[in-house]
XYZ file of C-alpha atoms in Angstrom:
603
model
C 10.081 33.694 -19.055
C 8.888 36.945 -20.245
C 8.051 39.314 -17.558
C 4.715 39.514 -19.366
C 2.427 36.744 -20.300
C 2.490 36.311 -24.271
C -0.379 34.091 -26.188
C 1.963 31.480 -27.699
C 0.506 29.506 -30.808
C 1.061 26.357 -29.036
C -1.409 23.826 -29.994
C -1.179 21.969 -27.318
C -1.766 24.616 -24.612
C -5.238 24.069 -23.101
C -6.201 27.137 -20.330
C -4.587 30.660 -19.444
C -1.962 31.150 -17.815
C -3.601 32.291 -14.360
C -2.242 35.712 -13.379
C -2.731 38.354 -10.627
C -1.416 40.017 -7.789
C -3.447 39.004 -4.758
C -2.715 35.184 -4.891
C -2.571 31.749 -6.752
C -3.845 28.646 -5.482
C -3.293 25.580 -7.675
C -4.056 21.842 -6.743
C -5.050 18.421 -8.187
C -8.333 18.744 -7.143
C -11.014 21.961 -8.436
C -12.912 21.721 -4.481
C -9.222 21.899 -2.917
C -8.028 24.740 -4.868
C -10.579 26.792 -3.997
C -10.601 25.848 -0.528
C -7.372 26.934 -0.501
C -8.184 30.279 -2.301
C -11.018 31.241 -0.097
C -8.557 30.561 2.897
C -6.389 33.363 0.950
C -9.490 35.410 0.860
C -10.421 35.432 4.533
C -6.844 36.531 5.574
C -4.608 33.601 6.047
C -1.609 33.506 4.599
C -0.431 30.533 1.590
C 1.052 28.305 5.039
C -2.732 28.513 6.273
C -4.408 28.216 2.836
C -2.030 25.258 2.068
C -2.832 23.193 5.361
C -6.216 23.790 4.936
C -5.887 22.315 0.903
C -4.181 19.633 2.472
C -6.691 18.208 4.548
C -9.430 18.972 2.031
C -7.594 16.580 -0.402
C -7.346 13.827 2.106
C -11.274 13.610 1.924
C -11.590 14.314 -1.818
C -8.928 12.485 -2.568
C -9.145 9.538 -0.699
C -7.598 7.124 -3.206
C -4.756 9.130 -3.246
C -3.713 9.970 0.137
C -4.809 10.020 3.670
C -4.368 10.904 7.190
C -2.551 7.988 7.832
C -0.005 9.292 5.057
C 3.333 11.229 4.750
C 3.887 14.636 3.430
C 7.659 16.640 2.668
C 6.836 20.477 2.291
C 8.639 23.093 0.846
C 8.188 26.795 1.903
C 9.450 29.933 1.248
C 8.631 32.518 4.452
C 8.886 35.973 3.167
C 9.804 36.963 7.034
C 12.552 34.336 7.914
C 14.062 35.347 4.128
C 14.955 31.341 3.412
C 13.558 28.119 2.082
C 12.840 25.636 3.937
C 11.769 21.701 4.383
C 9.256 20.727 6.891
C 9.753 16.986 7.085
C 7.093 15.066 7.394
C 7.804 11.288 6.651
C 7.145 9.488 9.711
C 9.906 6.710 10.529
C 9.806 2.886 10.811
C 8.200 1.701 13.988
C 10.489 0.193 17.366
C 9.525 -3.318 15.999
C 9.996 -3.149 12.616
C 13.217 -4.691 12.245
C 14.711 -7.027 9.204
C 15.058 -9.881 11.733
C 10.930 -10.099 12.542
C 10.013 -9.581 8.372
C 12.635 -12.311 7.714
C 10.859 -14.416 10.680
C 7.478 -14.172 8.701
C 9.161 -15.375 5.591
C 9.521 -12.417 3.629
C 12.155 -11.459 1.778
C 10.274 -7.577 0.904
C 8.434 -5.066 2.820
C 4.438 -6.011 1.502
C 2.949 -3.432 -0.740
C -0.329 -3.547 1.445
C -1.337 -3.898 4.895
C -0.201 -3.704 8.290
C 3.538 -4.338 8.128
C 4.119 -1.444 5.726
C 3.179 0.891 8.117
C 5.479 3.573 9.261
C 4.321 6.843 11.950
C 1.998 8.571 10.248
C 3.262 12.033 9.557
C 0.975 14.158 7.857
C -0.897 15.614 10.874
C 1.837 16.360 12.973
C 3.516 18.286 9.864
C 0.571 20.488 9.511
C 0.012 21.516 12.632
C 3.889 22.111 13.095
C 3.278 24.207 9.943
C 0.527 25.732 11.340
C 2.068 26.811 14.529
C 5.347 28.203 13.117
C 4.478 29.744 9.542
C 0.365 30.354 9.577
C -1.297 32.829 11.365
C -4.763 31.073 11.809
C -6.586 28.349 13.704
C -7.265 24.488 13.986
C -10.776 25.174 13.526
C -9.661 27.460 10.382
C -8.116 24.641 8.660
C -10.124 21.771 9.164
C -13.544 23.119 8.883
C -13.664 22.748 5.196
C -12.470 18.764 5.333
C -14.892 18.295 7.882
C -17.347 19.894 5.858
C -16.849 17.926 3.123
C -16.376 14.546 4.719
C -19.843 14.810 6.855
C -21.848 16.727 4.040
C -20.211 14.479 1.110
C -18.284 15.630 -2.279
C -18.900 14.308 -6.283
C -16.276 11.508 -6.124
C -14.289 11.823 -8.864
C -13.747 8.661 -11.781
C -10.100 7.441 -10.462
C -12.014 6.872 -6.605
C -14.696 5.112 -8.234
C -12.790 3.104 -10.498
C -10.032 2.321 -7.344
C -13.015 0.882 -5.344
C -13.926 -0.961 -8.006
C -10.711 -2.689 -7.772
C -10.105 -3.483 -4.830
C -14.073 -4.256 -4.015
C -13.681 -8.052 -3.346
C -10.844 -7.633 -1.130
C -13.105 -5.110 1.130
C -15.785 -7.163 0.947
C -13.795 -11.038 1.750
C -10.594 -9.804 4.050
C -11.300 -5.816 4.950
C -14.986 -5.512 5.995
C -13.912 -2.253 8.143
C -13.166 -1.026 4.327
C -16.118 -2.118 3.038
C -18.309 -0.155 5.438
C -16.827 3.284 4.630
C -17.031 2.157 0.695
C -19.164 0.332 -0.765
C -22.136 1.882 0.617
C -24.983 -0.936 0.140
C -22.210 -3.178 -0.594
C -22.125 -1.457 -4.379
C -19.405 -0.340 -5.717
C -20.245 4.017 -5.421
C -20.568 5.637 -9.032
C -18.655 8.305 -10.451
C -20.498 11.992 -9.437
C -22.285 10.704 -6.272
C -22.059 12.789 -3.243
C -19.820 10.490 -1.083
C -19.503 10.864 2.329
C -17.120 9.708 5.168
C -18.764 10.759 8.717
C -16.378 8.400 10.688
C -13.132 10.740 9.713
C -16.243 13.675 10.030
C -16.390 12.699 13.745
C -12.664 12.027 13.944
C -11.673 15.791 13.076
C -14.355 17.385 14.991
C -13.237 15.472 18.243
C -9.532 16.888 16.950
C -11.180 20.613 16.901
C -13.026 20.078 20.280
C -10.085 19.007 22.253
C -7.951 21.558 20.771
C -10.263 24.363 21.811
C -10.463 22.856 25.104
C -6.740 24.256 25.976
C -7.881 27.868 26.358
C -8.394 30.889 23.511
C -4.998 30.615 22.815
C -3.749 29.820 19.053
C -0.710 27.816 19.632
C -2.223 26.061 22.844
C -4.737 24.740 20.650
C -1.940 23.468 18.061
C -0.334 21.563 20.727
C -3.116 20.351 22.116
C -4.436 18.938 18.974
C -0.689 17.330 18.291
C -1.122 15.979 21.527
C -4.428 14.296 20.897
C -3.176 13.102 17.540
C 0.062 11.461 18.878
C -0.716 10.163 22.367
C -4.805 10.708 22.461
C -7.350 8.820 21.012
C -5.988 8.511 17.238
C -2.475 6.996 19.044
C -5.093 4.917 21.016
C -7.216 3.253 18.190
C -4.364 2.766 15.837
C -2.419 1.043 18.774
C -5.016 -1.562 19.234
C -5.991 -2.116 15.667
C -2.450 -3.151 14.774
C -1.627 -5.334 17.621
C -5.528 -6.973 17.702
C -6.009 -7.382 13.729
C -4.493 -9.814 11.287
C -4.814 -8.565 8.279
C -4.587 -9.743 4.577
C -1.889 -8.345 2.701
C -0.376 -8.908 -0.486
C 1.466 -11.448 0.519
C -1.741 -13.529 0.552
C -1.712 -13.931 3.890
C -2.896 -12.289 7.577
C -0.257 -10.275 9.279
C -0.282 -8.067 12.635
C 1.345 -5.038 12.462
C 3.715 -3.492 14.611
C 3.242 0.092 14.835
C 2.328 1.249 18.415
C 1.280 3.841 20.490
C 4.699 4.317 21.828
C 5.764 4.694 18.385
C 3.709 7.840 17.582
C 4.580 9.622 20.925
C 8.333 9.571 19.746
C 7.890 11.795 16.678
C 7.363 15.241 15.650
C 7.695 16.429 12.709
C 10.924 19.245 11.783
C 12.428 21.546 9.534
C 15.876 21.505 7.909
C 17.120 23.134 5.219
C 16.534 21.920 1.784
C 19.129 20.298 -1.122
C 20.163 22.978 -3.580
C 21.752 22.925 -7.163
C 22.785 26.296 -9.065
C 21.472 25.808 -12.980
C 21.851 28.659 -14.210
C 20.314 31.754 -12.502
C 17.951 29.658 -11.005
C 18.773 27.231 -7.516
C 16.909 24.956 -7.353
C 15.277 23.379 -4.055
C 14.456 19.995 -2.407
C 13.539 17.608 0.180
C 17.195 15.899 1.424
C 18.245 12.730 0.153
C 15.864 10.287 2.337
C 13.794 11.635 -0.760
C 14.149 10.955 -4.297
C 14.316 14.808 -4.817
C 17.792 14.999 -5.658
C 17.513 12.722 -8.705
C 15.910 16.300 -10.470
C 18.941 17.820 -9.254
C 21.700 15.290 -10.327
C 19.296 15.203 -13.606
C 20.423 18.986 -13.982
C 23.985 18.536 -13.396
C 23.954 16.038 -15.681
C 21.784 18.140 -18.666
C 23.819 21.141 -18.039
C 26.376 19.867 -20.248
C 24.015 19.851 -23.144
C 23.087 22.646 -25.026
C 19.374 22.358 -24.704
C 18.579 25.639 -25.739
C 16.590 26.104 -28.530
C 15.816 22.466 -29.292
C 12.263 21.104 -30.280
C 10.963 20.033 -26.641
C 8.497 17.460 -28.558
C 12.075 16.198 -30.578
C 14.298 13.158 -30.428
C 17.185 15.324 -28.655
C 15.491 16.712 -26.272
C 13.435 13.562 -25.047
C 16.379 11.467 -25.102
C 18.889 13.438 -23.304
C 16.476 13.856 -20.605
C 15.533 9.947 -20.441
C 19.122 9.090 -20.414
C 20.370 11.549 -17.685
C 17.448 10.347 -15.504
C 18.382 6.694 -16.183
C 22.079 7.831 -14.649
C 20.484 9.973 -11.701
C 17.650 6.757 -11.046
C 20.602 4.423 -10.724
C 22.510 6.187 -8.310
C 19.428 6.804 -6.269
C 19.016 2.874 -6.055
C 22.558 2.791 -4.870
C 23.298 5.527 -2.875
C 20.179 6.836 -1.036
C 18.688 6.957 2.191
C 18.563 8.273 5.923
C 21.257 10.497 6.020
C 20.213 10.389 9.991
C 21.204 6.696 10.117
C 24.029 6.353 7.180
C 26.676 8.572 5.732
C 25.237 9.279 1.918
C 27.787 11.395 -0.393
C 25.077 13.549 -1.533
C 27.834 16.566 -1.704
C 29.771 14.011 -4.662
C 26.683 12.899 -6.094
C 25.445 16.697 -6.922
C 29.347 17.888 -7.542
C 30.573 18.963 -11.383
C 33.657 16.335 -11.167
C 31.159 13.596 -10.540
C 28.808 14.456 -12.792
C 31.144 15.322 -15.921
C 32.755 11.676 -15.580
C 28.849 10.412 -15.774
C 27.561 12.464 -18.111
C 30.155 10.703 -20.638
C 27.921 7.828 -20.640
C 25.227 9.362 -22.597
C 25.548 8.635 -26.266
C 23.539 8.604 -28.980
C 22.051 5.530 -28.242
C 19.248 4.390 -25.607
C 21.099 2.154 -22.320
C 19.670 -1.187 -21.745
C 21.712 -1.514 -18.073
C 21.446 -0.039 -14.925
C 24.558 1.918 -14.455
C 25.048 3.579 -11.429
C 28.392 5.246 -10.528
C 31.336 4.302 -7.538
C 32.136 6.623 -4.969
C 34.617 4.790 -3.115
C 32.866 3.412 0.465
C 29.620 4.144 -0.516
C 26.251 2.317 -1.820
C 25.434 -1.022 -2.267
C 24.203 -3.744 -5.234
C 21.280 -2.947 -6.871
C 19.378 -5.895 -7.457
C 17.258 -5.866 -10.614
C 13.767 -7.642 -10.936
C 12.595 -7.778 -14.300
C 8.435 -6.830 -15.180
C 7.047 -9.149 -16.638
C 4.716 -7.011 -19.358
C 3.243 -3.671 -18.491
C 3.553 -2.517 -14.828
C 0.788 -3.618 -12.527
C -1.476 -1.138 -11.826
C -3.349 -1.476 -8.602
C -4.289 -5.118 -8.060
C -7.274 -7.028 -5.999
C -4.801 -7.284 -3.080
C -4.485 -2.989 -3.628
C -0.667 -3.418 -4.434
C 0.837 -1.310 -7.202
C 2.884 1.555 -7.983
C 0.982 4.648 -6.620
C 1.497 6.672 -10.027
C -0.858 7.798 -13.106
C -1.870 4.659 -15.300
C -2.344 4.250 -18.870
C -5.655 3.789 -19.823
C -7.627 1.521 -18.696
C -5.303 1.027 -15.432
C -6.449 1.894 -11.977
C -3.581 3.064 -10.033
C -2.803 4.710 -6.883
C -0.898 8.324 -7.426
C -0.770 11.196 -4.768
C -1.568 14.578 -4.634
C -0.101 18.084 -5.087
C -0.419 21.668 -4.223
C 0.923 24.997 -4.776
C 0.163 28.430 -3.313
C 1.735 31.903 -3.351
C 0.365 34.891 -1.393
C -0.042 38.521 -1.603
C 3.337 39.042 0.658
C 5.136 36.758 -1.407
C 4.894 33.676 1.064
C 5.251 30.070 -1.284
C 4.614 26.631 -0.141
C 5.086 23.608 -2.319
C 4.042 20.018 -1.261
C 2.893 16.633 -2.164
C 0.654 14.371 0.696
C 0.699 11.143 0.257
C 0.376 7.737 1.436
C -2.694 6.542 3.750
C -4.608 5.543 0.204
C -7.842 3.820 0.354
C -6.421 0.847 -0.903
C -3.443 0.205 1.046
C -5.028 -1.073 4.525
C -7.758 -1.581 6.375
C -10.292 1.454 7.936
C -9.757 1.571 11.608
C -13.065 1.670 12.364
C -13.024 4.242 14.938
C -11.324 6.741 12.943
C -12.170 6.535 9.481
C -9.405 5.810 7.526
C -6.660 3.706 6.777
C -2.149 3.874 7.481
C 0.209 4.217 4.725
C 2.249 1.885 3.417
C 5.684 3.807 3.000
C 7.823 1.291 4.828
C 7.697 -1.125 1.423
C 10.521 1.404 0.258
C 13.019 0.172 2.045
C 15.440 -3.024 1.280
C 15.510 -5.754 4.008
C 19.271 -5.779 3.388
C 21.393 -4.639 6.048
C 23.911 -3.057 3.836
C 21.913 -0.885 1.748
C 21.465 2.580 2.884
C 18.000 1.990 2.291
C 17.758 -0.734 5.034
C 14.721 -1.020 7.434
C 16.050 -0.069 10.787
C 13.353 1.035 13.647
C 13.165 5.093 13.896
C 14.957 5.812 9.984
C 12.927 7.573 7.376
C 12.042 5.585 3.966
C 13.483 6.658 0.910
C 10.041 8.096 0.213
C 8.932 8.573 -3.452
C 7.301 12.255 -2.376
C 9.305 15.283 -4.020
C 8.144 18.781 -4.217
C 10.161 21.489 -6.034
C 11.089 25.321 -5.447
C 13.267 27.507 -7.586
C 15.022 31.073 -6.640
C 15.856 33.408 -9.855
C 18.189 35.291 -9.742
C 18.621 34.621 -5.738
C 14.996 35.858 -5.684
C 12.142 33.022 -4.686
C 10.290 32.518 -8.268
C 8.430 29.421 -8.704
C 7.191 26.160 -6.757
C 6.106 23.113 -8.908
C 5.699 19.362 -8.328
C 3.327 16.187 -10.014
C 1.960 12.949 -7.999
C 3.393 10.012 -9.925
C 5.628 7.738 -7.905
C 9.075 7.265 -9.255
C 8.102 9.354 -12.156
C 7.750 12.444 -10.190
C 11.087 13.785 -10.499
C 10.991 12.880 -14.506
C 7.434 14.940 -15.016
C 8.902 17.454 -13.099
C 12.434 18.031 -14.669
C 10.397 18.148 -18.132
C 8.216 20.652 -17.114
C 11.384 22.920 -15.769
C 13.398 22.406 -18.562
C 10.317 23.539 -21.030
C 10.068 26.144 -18.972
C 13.518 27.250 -19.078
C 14.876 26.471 -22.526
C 11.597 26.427 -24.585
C 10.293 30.173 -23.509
C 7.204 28.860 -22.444
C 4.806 30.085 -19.743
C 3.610 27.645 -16.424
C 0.450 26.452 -18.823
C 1.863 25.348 -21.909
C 4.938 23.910 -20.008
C 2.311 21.814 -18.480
C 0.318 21.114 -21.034
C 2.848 20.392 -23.447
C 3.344 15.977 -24.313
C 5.175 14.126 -22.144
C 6.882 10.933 -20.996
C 8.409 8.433 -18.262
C 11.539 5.818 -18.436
C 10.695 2.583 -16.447
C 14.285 1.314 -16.814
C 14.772 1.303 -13.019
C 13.653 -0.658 -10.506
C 10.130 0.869 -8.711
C 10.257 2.109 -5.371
C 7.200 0.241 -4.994
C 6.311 -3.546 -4.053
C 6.885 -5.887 -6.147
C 10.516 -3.135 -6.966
C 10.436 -4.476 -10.750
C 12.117 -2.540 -13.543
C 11.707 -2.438 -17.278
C 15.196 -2.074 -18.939
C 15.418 0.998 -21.544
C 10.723 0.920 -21.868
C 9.717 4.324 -22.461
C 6.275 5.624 -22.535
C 5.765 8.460 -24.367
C 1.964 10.694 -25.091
C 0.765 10.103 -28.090
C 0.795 13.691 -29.421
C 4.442 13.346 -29.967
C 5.112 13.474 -33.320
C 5.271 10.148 -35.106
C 9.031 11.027 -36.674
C 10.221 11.577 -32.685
C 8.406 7.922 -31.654
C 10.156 6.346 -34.836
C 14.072 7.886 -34.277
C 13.439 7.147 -30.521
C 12.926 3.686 -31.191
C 15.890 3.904 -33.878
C 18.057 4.776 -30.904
C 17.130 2.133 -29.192
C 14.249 3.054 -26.597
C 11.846 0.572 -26.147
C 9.408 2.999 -27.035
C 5.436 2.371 -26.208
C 2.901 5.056 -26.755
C 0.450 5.813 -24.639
C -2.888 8.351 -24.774
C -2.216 11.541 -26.095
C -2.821 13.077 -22.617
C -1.545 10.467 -19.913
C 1.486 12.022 -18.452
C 1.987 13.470 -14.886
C -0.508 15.914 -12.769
C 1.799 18.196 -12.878
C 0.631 22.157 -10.867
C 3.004 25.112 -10.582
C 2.422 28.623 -9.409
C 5.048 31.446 -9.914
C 5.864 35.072 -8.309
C 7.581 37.668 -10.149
C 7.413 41.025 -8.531
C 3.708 42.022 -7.733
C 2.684 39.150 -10.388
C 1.294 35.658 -9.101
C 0.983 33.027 -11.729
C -0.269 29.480 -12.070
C -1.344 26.774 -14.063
C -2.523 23.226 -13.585
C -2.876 19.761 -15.481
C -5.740 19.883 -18.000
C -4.763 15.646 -17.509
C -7.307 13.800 -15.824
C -10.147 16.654 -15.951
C -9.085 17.099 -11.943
C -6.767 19.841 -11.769
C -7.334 23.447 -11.521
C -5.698 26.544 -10.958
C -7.255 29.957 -9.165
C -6.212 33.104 -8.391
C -6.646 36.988 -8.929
């Protein structure tokens, strides 16, 4: 990228380029992003501004993501001179074991409810963050969420259109849902000022027994991770799950089995991230109990192409990406998972000799198979379910994949954030998980647990398997970049399993195409759905891809001569993707015009 920003012709480029040298805040939410910047403002650094984004999007975003959610960060710390990972993906409970789903009948992890539920890990992360990395207060961070959640905030179409949804389940099977919203027992309309004083009350009893541990900052932090993990949230969550039967999507009532106990085990940690070399860029990522290293085995895979130069909107270029992420997909399905609990080859998966025998599998023709590779004493079979039809969005039970629909789908999705500061300082992350429809409000807190333990396989020799205390494979997949050994850009979409697919487009545009964080973003994209979803029901759609409408109509018709299963969607459908830049005394960053959420801030 030019060390300049350039005004490129590009019709599809919708906003600026935001550029200065104070600091960039960009999010999926306008209200979050300039939370964040006015965090920025008042002194804090981009660790502070980003925890305090973070819990803003939990209320405006409450579709989603949650407290009762999951979150991997990235960072860069200007002072420590490294990037990092701070994990935090909660594990599966003590009693969530194959044997006791199996005993219930099931044969998956449900999509919704109480079983699903892993340690939530989003708090803990935060205030880990907080306590290491940021240089401010509890009270610094959550005031805005609090603000927003007692005082209310215009709730956007998707939350609307999600309640709508799932509105007859809250009403018949979650009335603890129903209370928080459908206000009146209506259905609350796009643009009203919606309010959630139960999680209100929930964070300022947080705040108040944090300050009650002295003036001290870090006291406070502990304090408040104390509260969080053994206090009153470990409390109410306790007895919700062992006194409540709940509906799932099973269509039927279920305890869960998260516990007090459960919570008190974990912390969140850091560990160093997964790197590949493309180039003069490495690129950075959560380990491989994420799907983040599919973008990386997606770039060893494309760096035997000569992409440079080619027509980013063209046949080539779409199908060499679609293929090498149908390769990368498959291995994930085969190989991934807790590296804590089971000895994955990432180190083969990522190496040259691996990838050069793969990479002789893309032709010029679209696969129809699943084709993941053999390392010798690794993985196991990949079962593939068929879709029947289009992907479920999210269903009256509140099951589906938690990624951007087409339109007229209601869907589930995440969140995403990215910040860079005046000292250079870069965080990257994606919250998730906790949605409004995945499981009932606790009533005493205000909001709902994730649903992250449907990723793994109740098969005891997949490295996926559910074993109490592992990580799921989680779906969740920031990105950072060094150039040139120098930190230079962070980057990441909600989207599910199509994260790591937005995301490689928008680098490789970036990259090869010459153009800035904006157009890169704005420019029309796509998703494969030939591999099984990490999602309930895990379905796949052999060689479907679903490409924006603005491509050009020449691309759609030699994709489908190759043999894609090619189905066009609206011209601006694809990924929520935000991405903020440092190059010297220059911060720079854009957001995803997509959706009318998205915006980017900084000077």
């Amino acid at each position: 990228m030019a060390e300049v920003s350039k005004i490129n012709p590009n019709p599809f480029t919708t906003r600026p380029e935001i550029e200065g040298t104070f600091g960039v805040v960009t999010s999926t939410h306008w209200i979050a992003t300039a939370v964040g910047m006015s965090v920025l403002e008042k002194g804090g650094n981009a660790f502070d501004a980003g925890i305090a984004t973070a819990f803003a999007l939990q209320v405006l975003e409450p579709h989603l993501n949650g407290p009762g959610g999951d979150v991997p960060v990235i960072v860069h710390d200007v002072k420590r001179g490294k990037t990092e990972v701070v994990c935090g993906q909660g594990p599966a409970p003590a009693g969530a074991t194959i044997a006791h789903y199996r005993s219930l009948g099931l044969d998956m992890v449900p999509g919704t409810g109480l079983l699903a539920a892993c340690v939530p890990g989003m708090f803990d992360a935060w205030m880990l963050l907080l306590r290491d990395y940021g240089t401010m207060r509890v009270a610094d961070v959550l005031t805005p969420a609090i603000f927003y959640a007692r005082n209310g905030h215009p709730l956007v179409e998707r939350a609307s259109a999600t309640i709508g949804v799932v509105a007859d389940l809250f009403r018949d099977h979650w009335p603890t849902s129903a209370a928080v919203y459908l206000p009146d027992d209506k259905v609350p309309q796009p643009g009203v000022l919606f309010t959630n004083p139960t999680l209100a009350d929930t964070y300022e009893r947080v705040l108040r027994e944090a300050e009650s541990a002295g003036s001290d900052r870090v006291a406070q932090i502990e304090r408040a991770r104390k509260i969080w993990s053994q206090g009153f949230v470990a409390e109410a969550i306790d007895k919700f799950c062992r006194t409540q039967e709940v509906m799932d999507v099973t269509g039927e009532r279920h305890r869960g089995v998260l516990t007090g106990a459960d919570m008190a085990a974990w912390q969140a940690h850091v560990e160093a991230p997964l790197t590949y070399d493309y180039g003069r860029y490495t690129v950075c990522k959560a380990g491989i109990w994420s799907q983040g290293p599919v973008l990386l085995q997606q770039l060893a895979l494309l760096k035997g192409f000569d992409l440079d130069g080619l027509d980013p909107t063209g046949t080539e270029f779409i199908h060499l990406q679609v293929e090498c992420a149908k390769l990368a997909f498959a291995d994930r399905e085969k190989f991934y998972g807790d590296p804590d609990f089971s000895d994955i080859p990432a180190a083969t998966l990522l190496s040259d000799r691996y990838n050069d025998e793969r990479r002789k599998l893309v032709t010029d023709k679209a696969s129809l198979d699943l084709r993941p590779g053999s390392i010798e004493g690794f993985g196991a079979v990949v079962a593939m379910r068929r879709a029947e039809g289009a992907r479920g969005a999210v269903g009256a039970f509140g099951a589906g994949e938690p990624t951007v629909g087409r339109l007229g789908e209601v869907n589930g999705d995440t969140v995403h954030f990215d910040i860079v500061d005046r000292d250079g300082n870069m965080i990257s992350s994606t919250p998730s998980g906790g949605w409004l429809q995945s499981s009932p409000v606790i009533p005493e807190l205000g909001f709902c647990l994730g649903t992250r333990a449907q990723m793994f396989w109740l098969d005891e020799k997949h490295p996926a398997a559910l074993v109490p205390g592992k990580r799921p494979r989680t779906t969740l997949s920031p990105t950072m970049a060094l150039r040139d050994g120098e930190p230079y850009l962070a980057w990441g979409s909600p989207g599910g399993d199509q994260q790591d697919q937005w995301t490689t487009q928008f680098f490789l545009r970036h990259v090869h195409c010459d153009m800035n964080l904006q157009e890169a973003i704005d420019a029309p994209a796509w998703h494969s759905e030939h591999f099984p979803i990490s999602f309930w029901p895990r379905t796949a759609r052999p060689g479907v891809l679903v490409i924006e409408s603005r491509v050009p109509e020449a691309t759609i018709k030699e994709l489908r001569a190759r043999g894609h299963e090619v189905e066009v969607g609206p011209g601006w459908s694809e990924g929520r993707l935000t991405a903020a830049s440092r190059v010297g005394p220059r911060r720079r960053a854009a957001a995803n015009p997509r959706g009318m959420q998205g915006y980017a801030a900084g000077r």
